């Protein structure tokens, strides 16, 4: 029927329509940048694409005069390390605690309200306390990520454990499985792909906490660089860095998705 | 058919963009009556708050037939960025930032008023080091690329050291006091009022402060050169209002106390605390003294230090080959750096008018 809801774009149109908003943004950016640069060739607010590429390639492929290191590589590695530690520890915590409170009622009663409470605390507001307790070093940056995402992940895992049909649990009990066996053989294998999904969902939040932590005290990192060059309005560095962070986030998400598909092909096909 | 619709919409879109561009530029070209200047909290800039609230600005603006809005911005760097992007016609800032942000960004700026220089407001503080030399191999927490960074660089230089001898940890100024209470942080560089709080702690040695480099950390009212050229009224009104406030402040009367109490309150301290900050600030209360400093050999030498620091730290961007990339102009046509690229001007024209009572 010829109604708007029934008209589906062809493959090429689909691709074109998807790219159109990006194209529009690029056109608006380039034209406003040109307008500003025509007035002031040194304008920093909307640098030309060439200038951004130039600055970025210097940061990426030339050793810094100050430290003798590749700045972009260094920033990326230290940020990814913090992110991996924060997310890794959170995932482990969520798996251990989420499964336990999902399956053992006594632990549920004791721990669940606490996790629920912590998942509601606005983590950024805890920052001053965090400094005093963990200092300004690497630890407080990782702890900030953990405090920000671990409770949410744990609640998510807890929900997913609750969703496992009770028939399954009853069935394995009739076959003689004890609590430990149920956790290891029945619950955990089913939870693992959901844990990866939980990681994918919280990664965006984890990035926010990472960048915030690096803004407050750091010697390197993607967030550090952005907040450092902000002091002299170097948009030719800030804009590519934001794109780079977005690309990294996309890649990590993509890898995790592939990982899930390969390792747990049954997941999502039930 | 499809492509032609696309071409049409593309043309329409380019037209819209073009039109918007022209429209926004034509707005700037109109002659102006309304001006906006920005200020942020610092002992030497608090008078602007009272100039606004006591209607002193309105009085002077009316005299020259313009409107001047004085806007407080909470984040100092943000206020400079806003000024550089054209949101404000003027903004208060320190000399290093005036050179590193608007001037290096190609915004031709004029230092309309030299308000003061820091004479001990900025301090290098350490828990266990007793001298700058003891800092070797340790971490120093400070706001990177700020006045603090400059102060430390000069302190190291005076002790035959360089930044390579220490590790700089970029730390937000808002967190400096709480950072100092943690065990990992041993040395910090910061400014008043944070300095007063940190020095009050049990282990805090003052290793180096801005009184040892007098006249190098200067606080300015910076305005857009083009705007000033087209609207001398703006310069006259701002300078007039400023020196009226200065003369009101610089007396021993009850009125001066009242005004200073207002400034103290707005900066989160009391009169005693504010007076304490003023003690380490070399205010130029009279236009004549500011003009004298503006014409001194000292300021040229000091700005050369600042230009070298700015270049070494990469503030001039990748296009610069050395510290002379940005030209700095002083009275009587004296210039350091590139004469073809003068972007920061120490212009005493308006302060002189105030000194001669011609405003």
PDB file of C-alpha atoms in Angstrom, chain B residues 121-337:
ATOM      1  CA  UNK B 121      49.838  36.395  45.263  1.00  0.00           C
ATOM      2  CA  UNK B 122      51.264  33.440  43.364  1.00  0.00           C
ATOM      3  CA  UNK B 123      53.354  31.011  45.395  1.00  0.00           C
ATOM      4  CA  UNK B 124      55.298  27.741  45.034  1.00  0.00           C
ATOM      5  CA  UNK B 125      54.477  25.781  48.208  1.00  0.00           C
ATOM      6  CA  UNK B 126      56.010  22.515  49.394  1.00  0.00           C
ATOM      7  CA  UNK B 127      55.528  20.161  52.332  1.00  0.00           C
ATOM      8  CA  UNK B 128      59.109  18.933  52.661  1.00  0.00           C
ATOM      9  CA  UNK B 129      61.308  20.857  50.225  1.00  0.00           C
ATOM     10  CA  UNK B 130      63.052  23.886  51.672  1.00  0.00           C
ATOM     11  CA  UNK B 131      64.188  25.438  48.429  1.00  0.00           C
ATOM     12  CA  UNK B 132      63.455  25.223  44.716  1.00  0.00           C
ATOM     13  CA  UNK B 133      66.573  23.062  44.336  1.00  0.00           C
ATOM     14  CA  UNK B 134      65.025  20.416  46.623  1.00  0.00           C
ATOM     15  CA  UNK B 135      62.193  19.974  44.105  1.00  0.00           C
ATOM     16  CA  UNK B 136      64.485  18.026  41.767  1.00  0.00           C
ATOM     17  CA  UNK B 137      62.894  14.742  40.709  1.00  0.00           C
ATOM     18  CA  UNK B 138      59.564  15.371  42.443  1.00  0.00           C
ATOM     19  CA  UNK B 139      56.014  16.002  41.262  1.00  0.00           C
ATOM     20  CA  UNK B 140      54.599  19.507  41.333  1.00  0.00           C
ATOM     21  CA  UNK B 141      50.832  19.972  41.069  1.00  0.00           C
ATOM     22  CA  UNK B 142      49.644  23.090  39.276  1.00  0.00           C
ATOM     23  CA  UNK B 143      47.331  24.353  36.563  1.00  0.00           C
ATOM     24  CA  UNK B 144      49.445  23.698  33.491  1.00  0.00           C
ATOM     25  CA  UNK B 145      50.091  26.606  31.088  1.00  0.00           C
ATOM     26  CA  UNK B 146      48.807  29.098  33.648  1.00  0.00           C
ATOM     27  CA  UNK B 147      50.496  31.892  35.592  1.00  0.00           C
ATOM     28  CA  UNK B 148      51.461  29.232  38.158  1.00  0.00           C
ATOM     29  CA  UNK B 149      53.325  27.307  35.490  1.00  0.00           C
ATOM     30  CA  UNK B 150      55.105  30.497  34.438  1.00  0.00           C
ATOM     31  CA  UNK B 151      56.046  31.293  38.036  1.00  0.00           C
ATOM     32  CA  UNK B 152      57.517  27.825  38.525  1.00  0.00           C
ATOM     33  CA  UNK B 153      59.411  28.001  35.232  1.00  0.00           C
ATOM     34  CA  UNK B 154      60.958  31.324  36.312  1.00  0.00           C
ATOM     35  CA  UNK B 155      61.767  29.964  39.764  1.00  0.00           C
ATOM     36  CA  UNK B 156      63.494  26.938  38.263  1.00  0.00           C
ATOM     37  CA  UNK B 157      65.358  29.135  35.796  1.00  0.00           C
ATOM     38  CA  UNK B 158      66.631  31.379  38.587  1.00  0.00           C
ATOM     39  CA  UNK B 159      68.010  28.274  40.312  1.00  0.00           C
ATOM     40  CA  UNK B 160      69.749  26.956  37.217  1.00  0.00           C
ATOM     41  CA  UNK B 161      67.138  24.267  36.672  1.00  0.00           C
ATOM     42  CA  UNK B 162      64.497  23.602  34.046  1.00  0.00           C
ATOM     43  CA  UNK B 163      61.142  21.888  33.789  1.00  0.00           C
ATOM     44  CA  UNK B 164      62.911  18.643  32.890  1.00  0.00           C
ATOM     45  CA  UNK B 165      64.116  18.395  36.502  1.00  0.00           C
ATOM     46  CA  UNK B 166      60.586  17.956  37.831  1.00  0.00           C
ATOM     47  CA  UNK B 167      57.269  16.428  36.778  1.00  0.00           C
ATOM     48  CA  UNK B 168      54.357  18.763  36.336  1.00  0.00           C
ATOM     49  CA  UNK B 169      50.948  17.302  37.226  1.00  0.00           C
ATOM     50  CA  UNK B 170      48.045  19.250  35.772  1.00  0.00           C
ATOM     51  CA  UNK B 171      45.592  19.850  38.609  1.00  0.00           C
ATOM     52  CA  UNK B 172      42.435  21.916  38.593  1.00  0.00           C
ATOM     53  CA  UNK B 173      42.695  25.052  40.724  1.00  0.00           C
ATOM     54  CA  UNK B 174      39.376  24.267  42.392  1.00  0.00           C
ATOM     55  CA  UNK B 175      40.865  21.058  43.796  1.00  0.00           C
ATOM     56  CA  UNK B 176      44.235  22.468  44.831  1.00  0.00           C
ATOM     57  CA  UNK B 177      43.489  22.867  48.534  1.00  0.00           C
ATOM     58  CA  UNK B 178      42.026  19.385  48.973  1.00  0.00           C
ATOM     59  CA  UNK B 179      44.799  17.951  46.787  1.00  0.00           C
ATOM     60  CA  UNK B 180      47.397  19.401  49.175  1.00  0.00           C
ATOM     61  CA  UNK B 181      45.897  17.404  52.048  1.00  0.00           C
ATOM     62  CA  UNK B 182      46.569  14.074  50.289  1.00  0.00           C
ATOM     63  CA  UNK B 183      49.870  12.264  50.902  1.00  0.00           C
ATOM     64  CA  UNK B 184      50.879  11.954  47.214  1.00  0.00           C
ATOM     65  CA  UNK B 185      50.889  15.693  46.678  1.00  0.00           C
ATOM     66  CA  UNK B 186      54.063  17.244  48.076  1.00  0.00           C
ATOM     67  CA  UNK B 187      54.377  20.535  46.205  1.00  0.00           C
ATOM     68  CA  UNK B 188      51.887  22.829  44.533  1.00  0.00           C
ATOM     69  CA  UNK B 189      51.912  26.158  42.752  1.00  0.00           C
ATOM     70  CA  UNK B 190      48.763  28.228  43.064  1.00  0.00           C
ATOM     71  CA  UNK B 191      47.432  31.684  43.794  1.00  0.00           C
ATOM     72  CA  UNK B 192      45.462  33.538  46.429  1.00  0.00           C
ATOM     73  CA  UNK B 193      42.976  32.850  47.989  1.00  0.00           C
ATOM     74  CA  UNK B 194      43.949  29.141  47.778  1.00  0.00           C
ATOM     75  CA  UNK B 195      47.501  30.076  48.821  1.00  0.00           C
ATOM     76  CA  UNK B 196      46.300  31.567  52.115  1.00  0.00           C
ATOM     77  CA  UNK B 197      44.486  28.350  52.998  1.00  0.00           C
ATOM     78  CA  UNK B 198      47.406  26.096  52.100  1.00  0.00           C
ATOM     79  CA  UNK B 199      50.014  28.229  53.877  1.00  0.00           C
ATOM     80  CA  UNK B 200      47.863  27.991  57.004  1.00  0.00           C
ATOM     81  CA  UNK B 201      48.381  24.204  57.056  1.00  0.00           C
ATOM     82  CA  UNK B 202      51.065  22.766  59.370  1.00  0.00           C
ATOM     83  CA  UNK B 203      53.599  21.710  56.695  1.00  0.00           C
ATOM     84  CA  UNK B 204      53.791  24.421  54.040  1.00  0.00           C
ATOM     85  CA  UNK B 205      56.968  26.193  52.975  1.00  0.00           C
ATOM     86  CA  UNK B 206      56.874  29.177  50.674  1.00  0.00           C
ATOM     87  CA  UNK B 207      59.680  28.327  48.222  1.00  0.00           C
ATOM     88  CA  UNK B 208      59.210  31.071  45.671  1.00  0.00           C
ATOM     89  CA  UNK B 209      56.583  33.697  45.037  1.00  0.00           C
ATOM     90  CA  UNK B 210      55.782  36.392  42.539  1.00  0.00           C
ATOM     91  CA  UNK B 211      57.329  39.141  44.694  1.00  0.00           C
ATOM     92  CA  UNK B 212      60.686  37.743  43.499  1.00  0.00           C
ATOM     93  CA  UNK B 213      59.750  38.502  39.892  1.00  0.00           C
ATOM     94  CA  UNK B 214      58.016  41.871  40.355  1.00  0.00           C
ATOM     95  CA  UNK B 215      56.141  43.254  37.386  1.00  0.00           C
ATOM     96  CA  UNK B 216      56.173  39.990  35.428  1.00  0.00           C
ATOM     97  CA  UNK B 217      52.677  38.789  36.272  1.00  0.00           C
ATOM     98  CA  UNK B 218      50.514  41.702  35.214  1.00  0.00           C
ATOM     99  CA  UNK B 219      46.730  41.933  35.395  1.00  0.00           C
ATOM    100  CA  UNK B 220      45.069  43.769  32.550  1.00  0.00           C
ATOM    101  CA  UNK B 221      41.784  44.937  31.125  1.00  0.00           C
ATOM    102  CA  UNK B 222      42.105  43.830  27.532  1.00  0.00           C
ATOM    103  CA  UNK B 223      39.830  45.096  24.762  1.00  0.00           C
ATOM    104  CA  UNK B 224      39.550  44.274  21.091  1.00  0.00           C
ATOM    105  CA  UNK B 225      41.810  46.715  19.202  1.00  0.00           C
ATOM    106  CA  UNK B 226      39.451  47.071  16.249  1.00  0.00           C
ATOM    107  CA  UNK B 227      36.462  47.785  18.488  1.00  0.00           C
ATOM    108  CA  UNK B 228      38.471  50.326  20.467  1.00  0.00           C
ATOM    109  CA  UNK B 229      39.644  52.051  17.305  1.00  0.00           C
ATOM    110  CA  UNK B 230      36.098  52.370  15.997  1.00  0.00           C
ATOM    111  CA  UNK B 231      34.649  53.289  19.406  1.00  0.00           C
ATOM    112  CA  UNK B 232      37.029  55.413  21.472  1.00  0.00           C
ATOM    113  CA  UNK B 233      34.051  56.058  23.772  1.00  0.00           C
ATOM    114  CA  UNK B 234      34.413  52.509  25.098  1.00  0.00           C
ATOM    115  CA  UNK B 235      38.023  53.139  26.105  1.00  0.00           C
ATOM    116  CA  UNK B 236      37.183  56.460  27.736  1.00  0.00           C
ATOM    117  CA  UNK B 237      34.218  55.091  29.672  1.00  0.00           C
ATOM    118  CA  UNK B 238      36.065  52.004  30.991  1.00  0.00           C
ATOM    119  CA  UNK B 239      39.193  53.909  31.988  1.00  0.00           C
ATOM    120  CA  UNK B 240      37.147  56.718  33.549  1.00  0.00           C
ATOM    121  CA  UNK B 241      35.089  54.328  35.642  1.00  0.00           C
ATOM    122  CA  UNK B 242      38.165  52.331  36.698  1.00  0.00           C
ATOM    123  CA  UNK B 243      40.188  55.285  37.980  1.00  0.00           C
ATOM    124  CA  UNK B 244      37.184  56.776  39.742  1.00  0.00           C
ATOM    125  CA  UNK B 245      36.926  53.485  41.626  1.00  0.00           C
ATOM    126  CA  UNK B 246      40.680  53.429  42.251  1.00  0.00           C
ATOM    127  CA  UNK B 247      40.647  56.858  43.846  1.00  0.00           C
ATOM    128  CA  UNK B 248      37.606  55.903  45.940  1.00  0.00           C
ATOM    129  CA  UNK B 249      39.391  52.752  47.124  1.00  0.00           C
ATOM    130  CA  UNK B 250      42.745  54.306  47.827  1.00  0.00           C
ATOM    131  CA  UNK B 251      41.715  56.424  50.816  1.00  0.00           C
ATOM    132  CA  UNK B 252      41.305  55.793  54.483  1.00  0.00           C
ATOM    133  CA  UNK B 253      37.643  56.722  54.571  1.00  0.00           C
ATOM    134  CA  UNK B 254      34.607  54.790  55.695  1.00  0.00           C
ATOM    135  CA  UNK B 255      33.449  54.793  52.064  1.00  0.00           C
ATOM    136  CA  UNK B 256      36.636  53.003  50.935  1.00  0.00           C
ATOM    137  CA  UNK B 257      36.108  50.401  53.680  1.00  0.00           C
ATOM    138  CA  UNK B 258      32.532  49.877  52.529  1.00  0.00           C
ATOM    139  CA  UNK B 259      33.568  49.403  48.919  1.00  0.00           C
ATOM    140  CA  UNK B 260      36.356  46.999  49.867  1.00  0.00           C
ATOM    141  CA  UNK B 261      33.950  45.041  52.062  1.00  0.00           C
ATOM    142  CA  UNK B 262      31.667  44.648  49.046  1.00  0.00           C
ATOM    143  CA  UNK B 263      34.610  43.314  47.032  1.00  0.00           C
ATOM    144  CA  UNK B 264      35.627  41.016  49.880  1.00  0.00           C
ATOM    145  CA  UNK B 265      32.134  39.588  50.137  1.00  0.00           C
ATOM    146  CA  UNK B 266      31.889  38.975  46.393  1.00  0.00           C
ATOM    147  CA  UNK B 267      35.178  37.079  46.459  1.00  0.00           C
ATOM    148  CA  UNK B 268      34.137  34.922  49.402  1.00  0.00           C
ATOM    149  CA  UNK B 269      36.246  36.460  52.146  1.00  0.00           C
ATOM    150  CA  UNK B 270      35.995  39.276  54.698  1.00  0.00           C
ATOM    151  CA  UNK B 271      37.588  42.717  54.782  1.00  0.00           C
ATOM    152  CA  UNK B 272      40.655  41.448  56.649  1.00  0.00           C
ATOM    153  CA  UNK B 273      41.129  38.612  54.172  1.00  0.00           C
ATOM    154  CA  UNK B 274      40.744  40.997  51.259  1.00  0.00           C
ATOM    155  CA  UNK B 275      43.234  43.481  52.727  1.00  0.00           C
ATOM    156  CA  UNK B 276      45.635  40.569  53.128  1.00  0.00           C
ATOM    157  CA  UNK B 277      45.290  39.787  49.426  1.00  0.00           C
ATOM    158  CA  UNK B 278      45.747  43.449  48.520  1.00  0.00           C
ATOM    159  CA  UNK B 279      49.031  43.489  50.462  1.00  0.00           C
ATOM    160  CA  UNK B 280      50.587  41.076  47.983  1.00  0.00           C
ATOM    161  CA  UNK B 281      49.053  42.861  45.005  1.00  0.00           C
ATOM    162  CA  UNK B 282      50.813  45.897  43.611  1.00  0.00           C
ATOM    163  CA  UNK B 283      47.765  47.938  42.630  1.00  0.00           C
ATOM    164  CA  UNK B 284      48.258  50.934  40.332  1.00  0.00           C
ATOM    165  CA  UNK B 285      45.814  53.200  42.081  1.00  0.00           C
ATOM    166  CA  UNK B 286      46.667  56.212  39.938  1.00  0.00           C
ATOM    167  CA  UNK B 287      46.607  56.389  36.157  1.00  0.00           C
ATOM    168  CA  UNK B 288      49.969  58.208  36.241  1.00  0.00           C
ATOM    169  CA  UNK B 289      51.713  55.272  37.936  1.00  0.00           C
ATOM    170  CA  UNK B 290      50.216  52.808  35.435  1.00  0.00           C
ATOM    171  CA  UNK B 291      51.366  55.004  32.556  1.00  0.00           C
ATOM    172  CA  UNK B 292      54.845  55.138  34.037  1.00  0.00           C
ATOM    173  CA  UNK B 293      54.980  51.315  34.240  1.00  0.00           C
ATOM    174  CA  UNK B 294      53.577  51.052  30.716  1.00  0.00           C
ATOM    175  CA  UNK B 295      56.463  53.207  29.442  1.00  0.00           C
ATOM    176  CA  UNK B 296      59.195  51.507  31.470  1.00  0.00           C
ATOM    177  CA  UNK B 297      61.992  49.369  30.051  1.00  0.00           C
ATOM    178  CA  UNK B 298      61.074  46.787  32.646  1.00  0.00           C
ATOM    179  CA  UNK B 299      57.731  45.872  31.087  1.00  0.00           C
ATOM    180  CA  UNK B 300      59.405  45.216  27.720  1.00  0.00           C
ATOM    181  CA  UNK B 301      61.952  42.909  29.312  1.00  0.00           C
ATOM    182  CA  UNK B 302      59.214  41.146  31.284  1.00  0.00           C
ATOM    183  CA  UNK B 303      57.011  40.609  28.246  1.00  0.00           C
ATOM    184  CA  UNK B 304      59.992  39.097  26.482  1.00  0.00           C
ATOM    185  CA  UNK B 305      60.257  36.490  29.274  1.00  0.00           C
ATOM    186  CA  UNK B 306      56.541  35.818  28.901  1.00  0.00           C
ATOM    187  CA  UNK B 307      56.805  35.499  25.113  1.00  0.00           C
ATOM    188  CA  UNK B 308      59.680  33.012  25.452  1.00  0.00           C
ATOM    189  CA  UNK B 309      57.719  30.970  27.971  1.00  0.00           C
ATOM    190  CA  UNK B 310      54.650  30.989  25.726  1.00  0.00           C
ATOM    191  CA  UNK B 311      56.624  29.785  22.749  1.00  0.00           C
ATOM    192  CA  UNK B 312      58.477  27.093  24.727  1.00  0.00           C
ATOM    193  CA  UNK B 313      55.179  25.715  25.983  1.00  0.00           C
ATOM    194  CA  UNK B 314      53.714  25.564  22.481  1.00  0.00           C
ATOM    195  CA  UNK B 315      51.080  28.244  23.086  1.00  0.00           C
ATOM    196  CA  UNK B 316      51.831  29.864  19.728  1.00  0.00           C
ATOM    197  CA  UNK B 317      50.800  26.689  17.919  1.00  0.00           C
ATOM    198  CA  UNK B 318      52.690  24.719  15.285  1.00  0.00           C
ATOM    199  CA  UNK B 319      53.072  27.625  12.853  1.00  0.00           C
ATOM    200  CA  UNK B 320      55.469  29.555  15.083  1.00  0.00           C
ATOM    201  CA  UNK B 321      59.204  29.245  14.577  1.00  0.00           C
ATOM    202  CA  UNK B 322      60.320  31.200  17.645  1.00  0.00           C
ATOM    203  CA  UNK B 323      59.094  33.513  20.363  1.00  0.00           C
ATOM    204  CA  UNK B 324      59.009  36.546  18.074  1.00  0.00           C
ATOM    205  CA  UNK B 325      56.048  35.070  16.169  1.00  0.00           C
ATOM    206  CA  UNK B 326      53.517  37.397  17.845  1.00  0.00           C
ATOM    207  CA  UNK B 327      54.396  41.074  17.869  1.00  0.00           C
ATOM    208  CA  UNK B 328      53.903  43.051  21.094  1.00  0.00           C
ATOM    209  CA  UNK B 329      53.715  46.823  20.801  1.00  0.00           C
ATOM    210  CA  UNK B 330      54.616  49.352  23.476  1.00  0.00           C
ATOM    211  CA  UNK B 331      54.202  53.136  23.554  1.00  0.00           C
ATOM    212  CA  UNK B 332      56.360  55.229  21.187  1.00  0.00           C
ATOM    213  CA  UNK B 333      56.263  52.522  18.526  1.00  0.00           C
ATOM    214  CA  UNK B 334      58.533  50.093  20.344  1.00  0.00           C
ATOM    215  CA  UNK B 335      57.856  46.496  19.265  1.00  0.00           C
ATOM    216  CA  UNK B 336      59.184  43.120  20.317  1.00  0.00           C
ATOM    217  CA  UNK B 337      58.610  40.277  17.922  1.00  0.00           C
TER     218      UNK B 337
END
